[in-house]
Coordinates of C-alpha atoms and ligand atoms in Angstrom, one line a residue:
M1 CA 96.8 87.4 131.1
V2 CA 98.1 88.6 127.8
A3 CA 96.2 91.4 126.4
L4 CA 94.4 90.8 123.5
V5 CA 95.3 94.0 121.6
R6 CA 97.9 96.7 121.5
P7 CA 96.0 98.7 124.4
F8 CA 96.7 102.7 124.9
Y9 CA 99.1 104.9 126.0
L10 CA 98.5 104.1 129.8
V11 CA 99.9 100.7 129.5
P12 CA 103.2 100.9 130.2
S13 CA 104.7 99.6 127.3
R14 CA 100.5 95.4 126.1
T15 CA 100.0 95.4 128.9
L16 CA 99.6 96.5 130.9
V17 CA 101.3 95.9 128.7
A18 CA 103.2 97.0 125.8
G19 CA 101.8 100.3 124.1
Y20 CA 104.6 100.5 121.5
P21 CA 102.4 100.5 117.7
D22 CA 102.8 97.4 115.8
N23 CA 106.2 97.9 113.4
H24 CA 107.8 100.2 115.5
F25 CA 110.9 99.4 117.7
P26 CA 111.8 101.6 119.8
F27 CA 115.4 100.8 120.5
V28 CA 117.8 101.8 117.9
T29 CA 122.1 101.3 117.6
K30 CA 123.4 104.9 118.4
N31 CA 127.0 104.2 117.4
H32 CA 127.8 102.3 114.0
S33 CA 129.6 102.7 110.9
P34 CA 128.4 102.6 107.6
S35 CA 129.5 98.4 106.7
M36 CA 127.2 97.4 109.2
R37 CA 125.1 94.8 108.8
K38 CA 121.5 96.5 109.3
A39 CA 118.3 94.6 111.2
A40 CA 115.2 95.5 112.1
F41 CA 112.4 94.2 114.0
F42 CA 108.6 94.9 113.5
T43 CA 106.7 93.6 116.4
L44 CA 103.1 92.4 117.1
G45 CA 101.0 91.6 119.7
C46 CA 101.7 92.1 123.9
R47 CA 104.2 93.6 126.1
L48 CA 106.4 90.3 126.5
N49 CA 107.0 90.6 122.7
Q50 CA 108.2 93.5 123.0
T51 CA 110.3 92.6 126.0
E52 CA 111.5 90.2 123.6
S53 CA 112.6 91.7 121.1
S54 CA 114.5 93.7 123.0
I55 CA 116.0 91.1 123.8
M56 CA 117.0 89.4 120.2
A57 CA 117.8 93.0 119.3
K58 CA 120.4 93.0 121.8
S59 CA 122.5 90.0 121.1
L60 CA 122.3 91.1 117.2
E61 CA 123.9 94.1 118.4
N62 CA 126.3 91.8 120.0
E63 CA 127.3 89.8 116.8
G64 CA 127.4 93.2 114.5
Y65 CA 124.1 94.0 113.6
M66 CA 123.2 98.1 113.2
I67 CA 119.5 97.7 114.5
T68 CA 117.5 100.3 112.8
Q69 CA 114.0 101.2 112.5
E70 CA 114.1 101.7 109.0
K71 CA 111.4 99.3 107.1
E72 CA 114.1 99.4 103.8
G73 CA 117.2 98.3 102.9
L74 CA 118.0 95.7 105.0
D75 CA 119.9 92.9 105.8
L76 CA 117.5 91.2 107.9
A77 CA 114.1 91.6 108.9
V78 CA 112.2 89.7 112.2
I79 CA 108.9 89.4 112.6
N80 CA 108.2 88.2 116.1
T81 CA 104.5 87.5 115.9
C82 CA 101.7 87.1 117.6
T83 CA 97.9 85.1 117.2
V84 CA 95.8 85.8 120.1
T85 CA 93.3 86.3 117.4
N86 CA 92.1 84.9 113.6
Q87 CA 92.8 88.6 113.1
S88 CA 96.2 88.7 114.1
D89 CA 97.3 85.9 112.3
A90 CA 95.9 88.0 109.6
K91 CA 98.0 91.0 110.2
C92 CA 101.4 88.5 110.6
R93 CA 100.9 87.2 106.8
Q94 CA 100.2 90.4 105.8
T95 CA 103.3 91.9 107.6
I96 CA 105.9 89.2 106.1
R97 CA 104.3 89.4 103.0
S98 CA 104.9 93.4 103.2
I99 CA 108.3 93.4 104.6
Q100 CA 109.3 91.0 101.6
K101 CA 108.3 92.7 99.0
K102 CA 110.0 96.1 100.1
N103 CA 113.3 94.0 101.3
P104 CA 113.7 91.3 98.2
E105 CA 117.0 90.9 99.4
A106 CA 117.0 90.7 103.5
M107 CA 116.8 87.6 105.4
I108 CA 113.7 87.0 106.4
A109 CA 113.2 85.7 109.7
V110 CA 110.1 85.0 111.2
V111 CA 110.0 84.1 115.3
G112 CA 107.4 83.7 118.1
C113 CA 104.0 82.7 118.9
F114 CA 102.8 82.0 114.9
S115 CA 105.5 80.7 114.2
Q116 CA 105.1 77.8 117.2
V117 CA 101.7 77.0 115.9
A118 CA 101.6 77.6 112.3
S119 CA 105.2 77.5 111.4
Q120 CA 103.9 75.8 107.5
Q121 CA 101.4 78.5 107.0
I122 CA 104.3 80.5 107.2
L123 CA 106.8 78.6 104.8
D124 CA 103.6 78.9 102.4
I125 CA 103.7 81.8 101.8
G126 CA 107.2 81.5 100.5
G127 CA 111.1 83.7 100.6
V128 CA 110.8 82.9 104.9
D129 CA 114.5 81.9 105.5
L130 CA 114.4 81.1 109.0
V131 CA 110.9 80.2 111.5
L132 CA 111.4 79.8 115.0
G133 CA 108.9 79.1 117.5
N134 CA 108.5 80.4 121.3
E135 CA 111.6 78.6 122.7
E136 CA 114.4 79.0 120.2
K137 CA 113.3 82.8 119.7
L138 CA 115.9 84.2 122.2
N139 CA 118.7 82.0 120.3
L140 CA 117.6 83.7 117.1
Y141 CA 121.7 84.8 116.6
K142 CA 122.7 81.4 116.6
Y143 CA 120.4 80.6 113.6
I144 CA 121.1 83.4 111.6
A145 CA 124.6 81.9 109.7
Q146 CA 123.0 77.9 109.4
A147 CA 119.8 79.7 107.6
Q148 CA 122.8 82.0 105.4
A149 CA 124.1 78.7 104.3
S150 CA 120.7 76.4 103.6
S151 CA 119.2 76.8 100.2
V152 CA 116.0 75.8 101.5
P153 CA 114.0 77.8 105.4
V154 CA 115.8 76.6 107.8
V155 CA 112.6 75.8 110.6
S156 CA 112.5 75.1 114.5
V157 CA 110.1 74.7 116.5
E158 CA 109.9 72.5 119.4
K159 CA 107.3 71.4 122.5
I160 CA 107.8 74.1 124.8
S161 CA 110.2 73.2 127.9
R162 CA 107.9 73.4 131.2
K163 CA 111.6 74.0 133.3
P164 CA 112.8 76.9 134.7
F165 CA 114.5 79.3 132.2
T166 CA 117.5 81.6 132.1
I167 CA 118.2 84.6 129.4
D168 CA 121.8 85.5 128.9
T169 CA 121.2 88.4 127.5
I170 CA 119.8 92.0 128.8
G171 CA 117.5 93.0 126.0
Q172 CA 117.4 96.8 126.9
H173 CA 119.9 99.9 125.0
L174 CA 120.9 102.7 126.8
G175 CA 119.0 105.8 127.7
V176 CA 116.2 103.9 129.0
T177 CA 114.6 104.9 131.7
R178 CA 112.2 101.6 132.3
A179 CA 113.1 98.9 131.3
N180 CA 110.6 95.6 130.9
L181 CA 111.8 92.6 133.2
K182 CA 110.6 89.1 132.0
I183 CA 110.7 87.0 134.8
Q184 CA 107.6 84.1 133.8
D185 CA 106.4 82.8 130.6
G186 CA 103.2 80.4 129.3
C187 CA 99.5 80.0 131.2
S188 CA 98.1 76.7 132.5
F189 CA 95.2 78.6 132.8
V190 CA 92.5 77.5 130.4
C191 CA 90.1 80.6 130.0
S192 CA 88.2 79.3 126.9
F193 CA 88.9 82.3 125.0
C194 CA 93.1 81.9 124.8
I195 CA 95.1 80.1 122.5
I196 CA 99.0 81.4 124.9
P197 CA 98.4 77.8 127.2
F198 CA 99.3 76.3 123.1
A199 CA 101.7 78.9 121.8
R200 CA 103.5 80.0 125.2
G201 CA 103.4 76.6 127.2
T202 CA 102.1 76.3 130.4
S203 CA 103.5 78.7 133.1
R204 CA 107.0 78.6 134.2
S205 CA 109.5 81.2 135.4
R206 CA 113.0 82.4 135.0
E207 CA 115.2 81.6 137.7
V208 CA 116.1 84.0 140.5
E209 CA 119.5 84.9 140.4
N210 CA 119.5 85.3 136.7
I211 CA 116.7 87.7 137.3
R212 CA 119.2 89.4 139.8
Q213 CA 121.7 89.6 137.3
E214 CA 119.3 91.2 134.8
T215 CA 118.2 94.1 137.1
Q216 CA 121.6 94.8 138.7
A217 CA 123.0 94.9 135.3
L218 CA 120.1 97.0 133.9
A219 CA 120.6 99.1 137.5
D220 CA 124.2 99.9 136.2
M221 CA 123.0 101.0 132.8
G222 CA 121.3 103.7 134.3
V223 CA 117.3 102.3 134.5
K224 CA 115.6 103.6 137.0
E225 CA 112.2 101.6 137.0
I226 CA 111.3 98.0 136.1
I227 CA 108.1 96.7 135.0
L228 CA 107.8 92.6 136.0
T229 CA 106.7 90.7 132.5
G230 CA 105.5 87.9 131.7
V231 CA 102.4 85.8 130.6
N232 CA 100.9 85.3 134.2
I233 CA 103.5 86.2 136.4
G234 CA 101.5 86.1 139.8
T235 CA 102.2 82.0 139.4
Y236 CA 105.9 83.1 139.8
Q237 CA 107.7 79.8 141.5
H238 CA 111.4 79.4 141.6
Q239 CA 112.4 76.9 143.9
D240 CA 111.5 78.2 147.6
T241 CA 110.5 81.4 146.0
N242 CA 106.7 82.8 144.9
F243 CA 105.9 86.2 143.4
L244 CA 105.9 88.1 146.5
S245 CA 109.2 86.9 147.7
L246 CA 111.0 87.5 144.7
L247 CA 109.9 91.2 145.4
D248 CA 112.7 91.3 147.7
L249 CA 115.2 90.7 145.2
F250 CA 114.5 94.3 143.5
E251 CA 114.6 95.9 147.0
K252 CA 118.6 95.4 147.2
V253 CA 119.2 96.1 143.6
D254 CA 120.9 100.0 144.2
G255 CA 119.9 102.2 141.6
I256 CA 116.3 100.8 140.9
E257 CA 114.0 102.9 142.5
R258 CA 110.8 101.3 141.4
V259 CA 109.2 98.3 140.5
R260 CA 105.7 97.9 138.8
I261 CA 103.9 95.4 138.2
S262 CA 102.1 94.7 134.3
S263 CA 99.5 93.0 134.6
I264 CA 98.6 90.3 137.3
E265 CA 96.0 87.7 137.2
P266 CA 93.0 88.7 140.6
T267 CA 93.6 84.8 141.6
T268 CA 97.4 84.5 142.0
V269 CA 98.6 87.0 144.6
G270 CA 97.6 87.5 148.1
R271 CA 96.7 90.1 150.2
E272 CA 99.9 90.5 151.6
I273 CA 101.1 92.3 147.9
F274 CA 98.6 95.7 149.9
Q275 CA 100.7 95.9 152.3
R276 CA 104.0 96.2 150.9
M277 CA 102.2 98.6 148.1
A278 CA 101.3 101.0 150.9
D279 CA 104.5 101.2 152.7
P280 CA 106.9 104.2 151.5
S281 CA 109.9 102.5 152.0
S282 CA 108.9 99.9 149.5
K283 CA 109.8 100.1 145.7
L284 CA 106.6 98.7 144.4
V285 CA 103.8 101.1 143.1
P286 CA 100.8 101.4 143.9
Y287 CA 99.4 100.9 140.8
L288 CA 97.5 96.9 139.9
H289 CA 96.3 96.1 136.4
L290 CA 93.5 93.5 137.0
P291 CA 92.2 92.1 134.3
L292 CA 88.3 91.1 134.9
Q293 CA 87.0 90.6 131.4
S294 CA 83.5 90.5 132.3
A295 CA 81.4 91.7 135.9
N296 CA 78.6 88.8 134.8
N297 CA 79.1 85.9 136.5
E298 CA 77.3 83.2 133.6
I299 CA 80.3 84.8 131.6
L300 CA 82.7 84.7 133.6
R301 CA 82.0 80.5 134.2
L302 CA 82.2 80.1 130.1
M303 CA 85.6 82.2 129.8
R304 CA 86.6 79.5 132.9
R305 CA 88.2 82.7 134.3
K306 CA 89.0 81.4 138.4
Y307 CA 86.9 84.2 140.3
L308 CA 83.2 85.2 141.1
I309 CA 82.5 89.3 140.4
E310 CA 82.1 89.5 144.5
E311 CA 85.5 88.0 145.1
Y312 CA 87.4 90.5 142.3
E313 CA 85.2 93.4 143.7
D314 CA 86.5 92.5 147.4
F315 CA 89.7 92.4 146.1
V316 CA 89.8 95.5 144.4
L317 CA 87.6 97.4 147.7
Q318 CA 90.1 96.3 149.7
A319 CA 93.4 96.9 147.9
M320 CA 92.0 101.2 147.9
E321 CA 91.3 100.9 151.1
Q322 CA 95.3 99.7 152.2
I323 CA 97.0 101.3 149.2
P324 CA 97.1 104.9 149.0
R325 CA 97.1 106.7 145.3
L326 CA 96.9 103.4 143.9
C327 CA 95.5 103.2 140.3
I328 CA 93.6 100.1 138.9
G329 CA 93.4 99.2 135.7
S330 CA 91.8 96.1 134.2
D331 CA 91.2 94.6 130.7
L332 CA 87.2 93.7 128.9
I333 CA 86.4 91.7 126.4
V334 CA 83.0 92.7 125.5
G335 CA 81.0 90.6 122.8
F336 CA 81.5 87.5 124.4
P337 CA 79.0 84.3 123.0
G338 CA 76.1 84.9 125.7
E339 CA 76.5 88.2 126.7
S340 CA 73.2 89.2 127.0
D341 CA 72.1 93.6 127.3
D342 CA 72.0 92.2 130.5
C343 CA 75.1 90.9 131.0
F344 CA 77.0 93.8 129.7
A345 CA 74.7 95.9 131.7
D346 CA 76.2 94.1 134.8
T347 CA 80.0 95.0 133.2
F348 CA 79.3 98.5 132.3
E349 CA 77.5 99.6 136.5
T350 CA 79.9 97.5 137.7
L351 CA 82.6 99.3 136.2
Q352 CA 80.4 102.3 136.8
R353 CA 80.7 101.9 140.4
L354 CA 83.9 100.2 141.3
P355 CA 87.5 102.1 142.0
V356 CA 88.7 100.7 138.7
H357 CA 90.5 103.8 136.9
Y358 CA 90.4 102.7 133.4
F359 CA 90.5 99.6 131.2
H360 CA 91.4 98.3 127.9
V361 CA 88.7 97.1 126.0
F362 CA 89.0 94.4 123.5
P363 CA 85.7 93.4 121.0
Y364 CA 85.8 89.4 121.6
A365 CA 87.4 87.8 118.5
E366 CA 87.2 84.2 117.6
R367 CA 90.5 81.8 117.5
Q368 CA 90.3 78.7 116.2
G369 CA 91.7 76.1 118.5
T370 CA 89.9 77.8 121.8
Q371 CA 87.0 76.4 123.2
S372 CA 85.0 80.0 123.0
V373 CA 84.6 79.0 119.3
K374 CA 82.2 76.2 119.7
L375 CA 79.9 78.1 122.9
P376 CA 76.2 79.2 121.0
N377 CA 74.8 82.7 120.9
Q378 CA 78.0 84.6 119.1
V379 CA 77.3 88.1 119.4
P380 CA 76.8 89.9 116.2
P381 CA 79.9 92.4 115.8
P382 CA 77.9 95.4 115.1
I383 CA 77.0 94.7 118.8
A384 CA 80.3 94.1 120.4
T385 CA 81.8 97.2 118.3
R386 CA 78.9 99.4 120.4
R387 CA 79.7 98.1 124.0
A388 CA 83.5 98.2 123.3
A389 CA 83.2 102.0 122.5
S390 CA 80.7 103.0 125.5
L391 CA 82.6 100.7 127.6
R392 CA 86.1 103.3 126.3
E393 CA 84.0 106.4 126.6
L394 CA 83.3 105.5 130.9
S395 CA 87.1 104.7 131.1
N396 CA 88.0 107.6 129.4
Q397 CA 85.9 109.7 131.8
K398 CA 86.9 108.0 134.9
K399 CA 90.5 108.1 133.9
E400 CA 89.5 112.0 134.1
V401 CA 88.6 112.2 137.4
Y402 CA 91.2 109.5 138.9
T403 CA 93.7 112.4 138.1
K404 CA 92.0 115.5 139.0
Q405 CA 91.6 114.2 142.1
F406 CA 95.4 114.8 142.5
I407 CA 95.8 118.3 141.1
G408 CA 97.5 120.6 143.8
Q409 CA 99.0 117.7 145.1
E410 CA 102.8 116.9 145.1
L411 CA 103.7 113.6 143.3
S412 CA 107.0 111.7 142.2
V413 CA 107.8 111.7 138.5
L414 CA 110.5 110.0 136.8
F415 CA 110.7 111.6 133.5
E416 CA 111.6 110.1 130.2
G417 CA 112.5 112.9 128.1
N418 CA 110.9 115.7 125.8
Q419 CA 109.8 116.6 122.9
G420 CA 112.1 119.4 121.4
G421 CA 112.3 122.3 123.9
T422 CA 111.3 122.5 126.9
Q423 CA 108.6 120.5 127.8
W424 CA 109.4 117.1 129.3
H425 CA 106.9 114.0 130.3
G426 CA 106.8 111.4 132.5
Y427 CA 104.8 109.2 134.9
T428 CA 104.0 109.0 138.5
D429 CA 104.2 106.1 140.4
N430 CA 100.6 106.0 139.9
Y431 CA 101.0 106.0 136.8
I432 CA 99.5 109.6 135.6
R433 CA 101.0 111.4 132.8
V434 CA 102.7 114.0 133.4
A435 CA 104.4 117.4 131.5
V436 CA 106.1 120.4 132.5
N437 CA 108.2 123.2 131.5
S438 CA 111.7 123.3 132.0
N439 CA 115.1 124.3 131.3
Q440 CA 116.6 121.7 133.3
P441 CA 117.7 118.6 131.3
L442 CA 114.9 116.4 133.0
K443 CA 115.7 113.0 132.0
N444 CA 115.8 109.6 133.7
K445 CA 115.6 112.0 137.2
I446 CA 112.9 111.6 139.6
H447 CA 111.4 115.0 141.0
Q448 CA 108.7 116.0 142.8
V449 CA 106.2 117.5 141.1
R450 CA 102.6 120.1 142.0
L451 CA 99.8 118.9 139.3
S452 CA 98.3 122.6 138.5
S453 CA 95.6 121.3 135.8
Q454 CA 94.7 118.2 133.1
K455 CA 93.4 117.4 129.9
S456 CA 92.2 113.9 129.2
G457 CA 94.0 112.1 131.6
I458 CA 97.4 113.9 130.6
A459 CA 98.5 115.8 133.7
Q460 CA 100.2 119.5 133.7
G461 CA 102.7 120.3 136.5
E462 CA 105.6 122.7 138.0
L463 CA 108.6 121.3 139.2
I464 CA 108.9 121.9 143.0
D465 CA 112.5 120.8 143.7
Ligands
SF4_1 S1 94.9 81.7 129.1 FE1 93.4 83.1 130.8 S2 95.2 83.8 132.3 FE2 96.4 82.5 131.0 S3 97.1 83.8 129.4 FE3 95.4 83.4 128.3 S4 94.0 85.2 129.1 FE4 95.8 84.7 130.4

């Protein structure tokens, strides 16, 4: 499941996904000369889009571009778009106009989901040089020369293939401790609110050997944690390898110490995964993000989700019983058409009771072309906003309660960096953000830390090794 808007910090990067602020690209070229052409990425939407921006950036860097976070003075601006709601489309249009205004001389490339479903709308804005759909965007670097030589915009939006795929660029830069690894794309479910199956096609999987090569390359670059990323990764299937058997591959790659599942549909993975997560010798960390959307069966039916709330609850309770320290997150949509006060109360009370430790909450937003726009009993936006606020408050409380139970305990932390000075920060395997004071250089190191206090779900601790 792809989250509908940018989630809060807990998402290792949307999702469970990508948590980089929109229009902010975390990787920049370190060693560059003043003569290099400057390119910047403006990425909207989910973790998968962020992953793909990093792949495109790396391939442009290989072609001699300097990747920058600057917003002006660019030679090339790449807008990697999202189309998950009508508002996402509006935001894409707004971003294109704003980047054009600041960079009248730059080549403007618009790629991704909005390009896939609405290339003409993008051309109608004017001033765009290159439009690529999802099938072509990872080959962006191959289209640049063609667009430069052309007096009219170059557009390539093909039907999305159903075949397994490979990626020939490793999309990460040096200095990254945790890396998103794309293993799958598309979705064959047809949730009534979701346009993703149209924008990204049906579910298809990345070839196993190609995943192994990128994993090894990431390990060689010093990456310690990989985050398995895609649209519906539990449906992974390449030849005889399914999602569970794919996990064996990562166990064998030296250097990779943690494997995290970004987000997984509750119905797509067998309960064998509990055993593996519970095994202390496995690299798979005790963390599950299971999008629920609603805890009312009638709303789940209208959403065309593939489970009943009873099945979801059973899965969550069994997982908690079998996996020590497990952190469970979820996504929720409030104000879906037909969601009465009673339906919402079902969701609120279920989340109060269940061991789900945080949730990303999205007020329902219409997307033209989806089934749910035709549903009766649309919920007025102020009601959806109120419901979202009360669930977010509950999520904050639950995250604090979850973190508090580990105060006084020793947990391993992968440190990501410091904010200047001696304050280092990182994550435990069960995704508690931890801050530690130390004079030692801790970046990209895993240490045992005793948690001593917490505030707003962020723990303070001391190194004990
Ligand atoms: S169709 Fe459903 S399962 Fe597939 S991406 Fe959309 S919300 Fe997720």
